[in-house]
Amino acid sequence: MRLIIQQDYRRLSSWAANYIAAEIKRFGPTQERPFVLGLPTGSSPLGTYGELIRLCKQGYVSFKHVVTFNMDEYVGIPEDHPESYHTFMWKNFFSHVDIDPAHVHILNGNAPDLPAECAAYEAAIEQAGGIDLFLGGIGADGHIAFNEPGSSLKSRTRIKSLTYDTKAANSRFFGGNIDMVPKTALTVGVQTVMDARCVLILANGLNKATALKKTVEDGINHMWTCSIIQMHPKAILVCDDKATYELKVGTVNYFKDIESKNLDPETLLH
């Protein structure tokens, strides 16, 4: 597992975006062999999306032959609802890059048969050849996607009840009213994420410090689903200085030392 420590959120976002763009370019996707990218919602990836949009507009990277699978979607709100993840992705990313809408996959939280929708999503990922890179964030309680504490570390795409903490955190998007936050969601599973050939996780801010410590320094625990990425052969955590506040000084110094030549986002593009 790599830990890339950046000064602030801006540099964290730049590093992550440049890494993703460089991986797409290195892969050289074509219509017959697209690059498959897993994507999250939430506040953590917004800066990364902004940087990817900039790189696309500058002609450095194209999403024409990129296929995407989003992590999750609420159950029971319309796709055009201002807080649906369909709306989030088109507003903050897809509408600004050259992606083919047919290549975008987001779970349908209004499907008549939700278990069948989840099974079909897993099948679609497999048919696409698996996910080359899964971008994600971690919640303050360590959840990845909507895999809340206690989720099976072997879980697949499924229906998931949301914890009070998650609903409370997301209530800011629903006018501060927790009762307006959907109680369930469809989410990829922990194993779905782990099957990706590369997992790139973002963690920024003091409120992610405990989750980062649990991910980097403590053992694997289903109460901290983020900790499973210790087992991934190509996992990269990108964080800012504030998120490291609960890590040991020796841990921070170790990763800053071994990654010292890899911290400049601009070097990733060359």
XYZ file of C-alpha atoms in Angstrom:
270
model
C 0.000 0.000 0.000
C 1.260 3.451 -0.912
C 0.494 6.559 1.138
C 0.920 9.852 -0.707
C 0.854 12.775 1.740
C 0.137 16.183 0.245
C 0.136 19.611 1.882
C -3.494 20.397 1.239
C -6.657 19.401 -0.596
C -5.688 21.230 -3.783
C -2.461 19.276 -4.186
C -4.183 16.049 -3.156
C -6.738 16.581 -5.918
C -4.083 17.473 -8.460
C -2.035 14.368 -7.637
C -5.024 12.044 -7.896
C -6.240 13.561 -11.172
C -2.796 13.504 -12.742
C -2.318 9.884 -11.696
C -5.653 8.854 -13.224
C -4.964 10.781 -16.442
C -1.494 9.259 -16.710
C -2.902 5.753 -16.202
C -5.497 6.277 -18.929
C -2.846 7.563 -21.341
C -0.479 4.718 -20.496
C -3.265 2.199 -21.098
C -4.057 3.687 -24.512
C -7.784 2.868 -24.581
C -9.593 2.145 -27.839
C -13.190 1.427 -28.756
C -12.434 -2.286 -28.656
C -10.377 -2.052 -25.457
C -11.691 0.757 -23.213
C -10.247 1.821 -19.877
C -12.716 0.950 -17.099
C -12.901 3.496 -14.292
C -14.801 3.202 -11.010
C -16.005 6.504 -9.563
C -17.390 7.904 -6.288
C -19.581 10.831 -5.311
C -19.327 13.051 -2.237
C -17.166 16.054 -1.449
C -13.780 14.289 -1.487
C -13.532 13.737 -5.263
C -14.806 17.171 -6.359
C -11.315 18.635 -6.626
C -10.098 15.587 -8.532
C -13.000 15.868 -10.969
C -12.220 19.545 -11.477
C -8.604 18.734 -12.314
C -9.612 15.917 -14.681
C -11.958 18.299 -16.478
C -9.093 20.766 -16.861
C -6.760 18.080 -18.217
C -9.439 16.944 -20.664
C -10.096 20.473 -21.923
C -6.354 20.966 -22.366
C -6.254 17.871 -24.539
C -3.992 15.888 -22.244
C -6.508 13.099 -21.612
C -9.657 11.918 -23.367
C -12.579 9.997 -21.907
C -13.922 8.977 -25.322
C -12.886 5.372 -24.756
C -13.380 5.274 -20.977
C -16.188 3.207 -19.440
C -17.306 4.202 -15.936
C -19.081 2.444 -13.074
C -20.221 4.511 -10.128
C -20.054 3.189 -6.598
C -23.591 3.775 -5.414
C -26.978 5.452 -5.669
C -29.813 6.236 -3.292
C -32.945 4.103 -3.382
C -36.250 5.777 -4.082
C -35.400 9.259 -5.342
C -35.751 10.179 -9.032
C -32.636 10.194 -11.200
C -33.196 13.910 -11.868
C -33.487 14.730 -8.152
C -30.888 17.422 -7.329
C -29.247 15.105 -4.771
C -29.285 11.886 -6.764
C -25.889 10.560 -7.697
C -26.912 10.577 -11.350
C -27.370 14.333 -11.057
C -24.142 14.731 -9.077
C -22.024 12.945 -11.664
C -23.417 14.739 -14.698
C -23.291 18.120 -12.973
C -19.771 17.774 -11.594
C -17.988 15.643 -14.149
C -19.592 13.875 -17.105
C -21.131 16.980 -18.702
C -17.706 18.621 -18.858
C -15.651 15.866 -20.523
C -15.851 13.971 -23.798
C -17.305 10.760 -22.399
C -19.872 8.749 -24.378
C -23.107 8.672 -22.308
C -23.526 5.027 -23.317
C -20.308 4.278 -21.420
C -21.645 5.639 -18.118
C -23.037 3.113 -15.626
C -24.831 4.199 -12.451
C -27.019 1.945 -10.340
C -30.770 2.463 -10.738
C -32.239 3.071 -7.306
C -35.746 2.949 -8.792
C -35.428 -0.419 -10.520
C -38.522 -2.625 -10.043
C -36.301 -5.508 -8.894
C -33.416 -4.120 -6.842
C -31.585 -7.440 -6.230
C -31.713 -8.104 -9.987
C -30.347 -4.596 -10.640
C -27.415 -5.321 -8.321
C -26.691 -8.671 -9.961
C -26.850 -7.086 -13.417
C -24.394 -4.391 -12.313
C -21.846 -6.984 -11.224
C -22.364 -8.797 -14.533
C -21.849 -5.571 -16.489
C -18.543 -4.933 -14.700
C -17.400 -8.453 -15.529
C -18.504 -8.082 -19.147
C -16.492 -4.844 -19.386
C -13.394 -6.781 -18.393
C -13.256 -5.649 -14.774
C -12.367 -2.249 -13.367
C -8.883 -0.965 -14.148
C -8.872 1.778 -11.515
C -11.392 2.411 -8.758
C -11.323 5.918 -7.297
C -12.942 6.239 -3.889
C -13.174 8.198 -0.691
C -13.568 7.031 2.880
C -16.163 8.158 5.377
C -15.294 9.360 8.845
C -16.390 5.921 10.089
C -14.219 4.203 7.492
C -16.914 3.212 5.030
C -16.093 2.802 1.342
C -19.032 3.478 -1.001
C -22.023 2.663 1.240
C -20.300 -0.313 2.853
C -21.020 0.776 6.391
C -19.212 -0.540 9.495
C -19.948 -4.249 9.866
C -20.205 -4.882 6.133
C -18.861 -8.172 4.886
C -15.397 -7.750 3.428
C -16.446 -10.223 0.710
C -19.645 -8.324 -0.151
C -20.873 -7.647 -3.675
C -23.233 -5.035 -5.101
C -26.367 -5.035 -2.978
C -29.020 -3.041 -1.099
C -27.666 -1.439 2.070
C -29.375 0.303 4.969
C -27.630 3.560 5.854
C -26.438 4.237 9.392
C -27.534 7.248 11.387
C -24.021 8.716 11.087
C -24.101 8.476 7.292
C -27.566 9.993 7.083
C -26.540 12.773 9.457
C -23.426 13.506 7.378
C -25.446 13.565 4.160
C -28.276 15.649 5.592
C -26.313 18.784 4.640
C -27.290 18.003 1.056
C -30.966 17.765 2.040
C -31.388 21.120 3.738
C -30.059 19.796 7.035
C -33.121 17.571 7.453
C -32.018 14.006 8.243
C -35.560 12.747 7.630
C -35.207 13.712 3.959
C -32.132 11.501 3.454
C -33.025 8.136 1.882
C -32.739 5.264 4.354
C -31.311 2.775 1.864
C -28.976 2.765 -1.102
C -27.561 0.440 -3.721
C -23.814 0.058 -3.421
C -20.969 -1.908 -4.898
C -19.522 -4.346 -2.382
C -16.165 -4.305 -0.653
C -15.028 -7.211 -2.830
C -16.253 -5.365 -5.935
C -13.828 -2.564 -5.106
C -11.043 -4.991 -4.196
C -11.358 -6.748 -7.557
C -10.216 -3.578 -9.351
C -6.669 -3.729 -10.671
C -5.844 -0.474 -8.853
C -7.628 1.245 -5.962
C -7.011 4.956 -5.377
C -8.498 6.295 -2.134
C -8.787 9.969 -1.119
C -8.762 11.140 2.510
C -8.737 14.810 3.453
C -9.385 16.815 6.579
C -9.244 16.238 10.321
C -12.536 14.347 10.283
C -10.865 11.576 8.267
C -7.862 11.238 10.599
C -9.238 8.307 12.598
C -10.298 6.448 9.455
C -6.853 6.977 7.924
C -5.169 5.623 11.051
C -7.437 2.567 11.004
C -6.622 2.043 7.333
C -2.850 2.458 7.575
C -1.738 1.414 11.052
C -4.354 -0.918 12.554
C -5.404 -4.421 11.565
C -8.083 -5.439 9.090
C -11.508 -5.107 10.679
C -14.982 -5.271 9.162
C -16.002 -2.431 11.476
C -13.575 -0.277 9.467
C -14.172 -1.446 5.913
C -11.446 0.889 4.631
C -8.855 -1.314 6.349
C -9.305 -4.073 3.748
C -7.255 -2.148 1.193
C -4.175 -3.313 3.115
C -4.751 -6.568 1.227
C -4.872 -4.996 -2.227
C -1.767 -5.498 -4.404
C -2.019 -1.991 -5.873
C -3.663 0.332 -3.363
C -2.820 4.025 -3.161
C -4.038 6.361 -0.421
C -3.739 10.074 -1.173
C -4.258 12.331 1.836
C -3.558 15.839 3.056
C -1.523 16.766 6.136
C -4.614 17.261 8.311
C -5.773 13.693 7.702
C -2.486 12.372 9.131
C -2.973 13.917 12.599
C -3.633 10.554 14.272
C -0.836 8.683 12.517
C 2.424 8.069 14.344
C 5.203 10.515 13.504
C 7.312 7.573 12.388
C 4.567 6.420 9.973
C 4.275 9.860 8.414
C 8.047 10.248 8.109
C 8.403 6.768 6.596
C 5.908 7.374 3.811
C 7.148 10.894 3.127
C 10.646 9.456 2.776
C 9.889 6.554 0.447
C 7.516 8.642 -1.704
C 9.678 11.800 -1.706
C 10.348 11.585 -5.457
C 6.672 10.978 -6.273
C 4.953 13.852 -4.473
C 4.960 16.448 -7.260
C 1.709 16.014 -9.212
C 3.283 17.428 -12.370
C 5.858 14.635 -12.608
C 3.058 12.120 -13.121
C 2.201 13.630 -16.502
C 5.647 13.081 -17.998
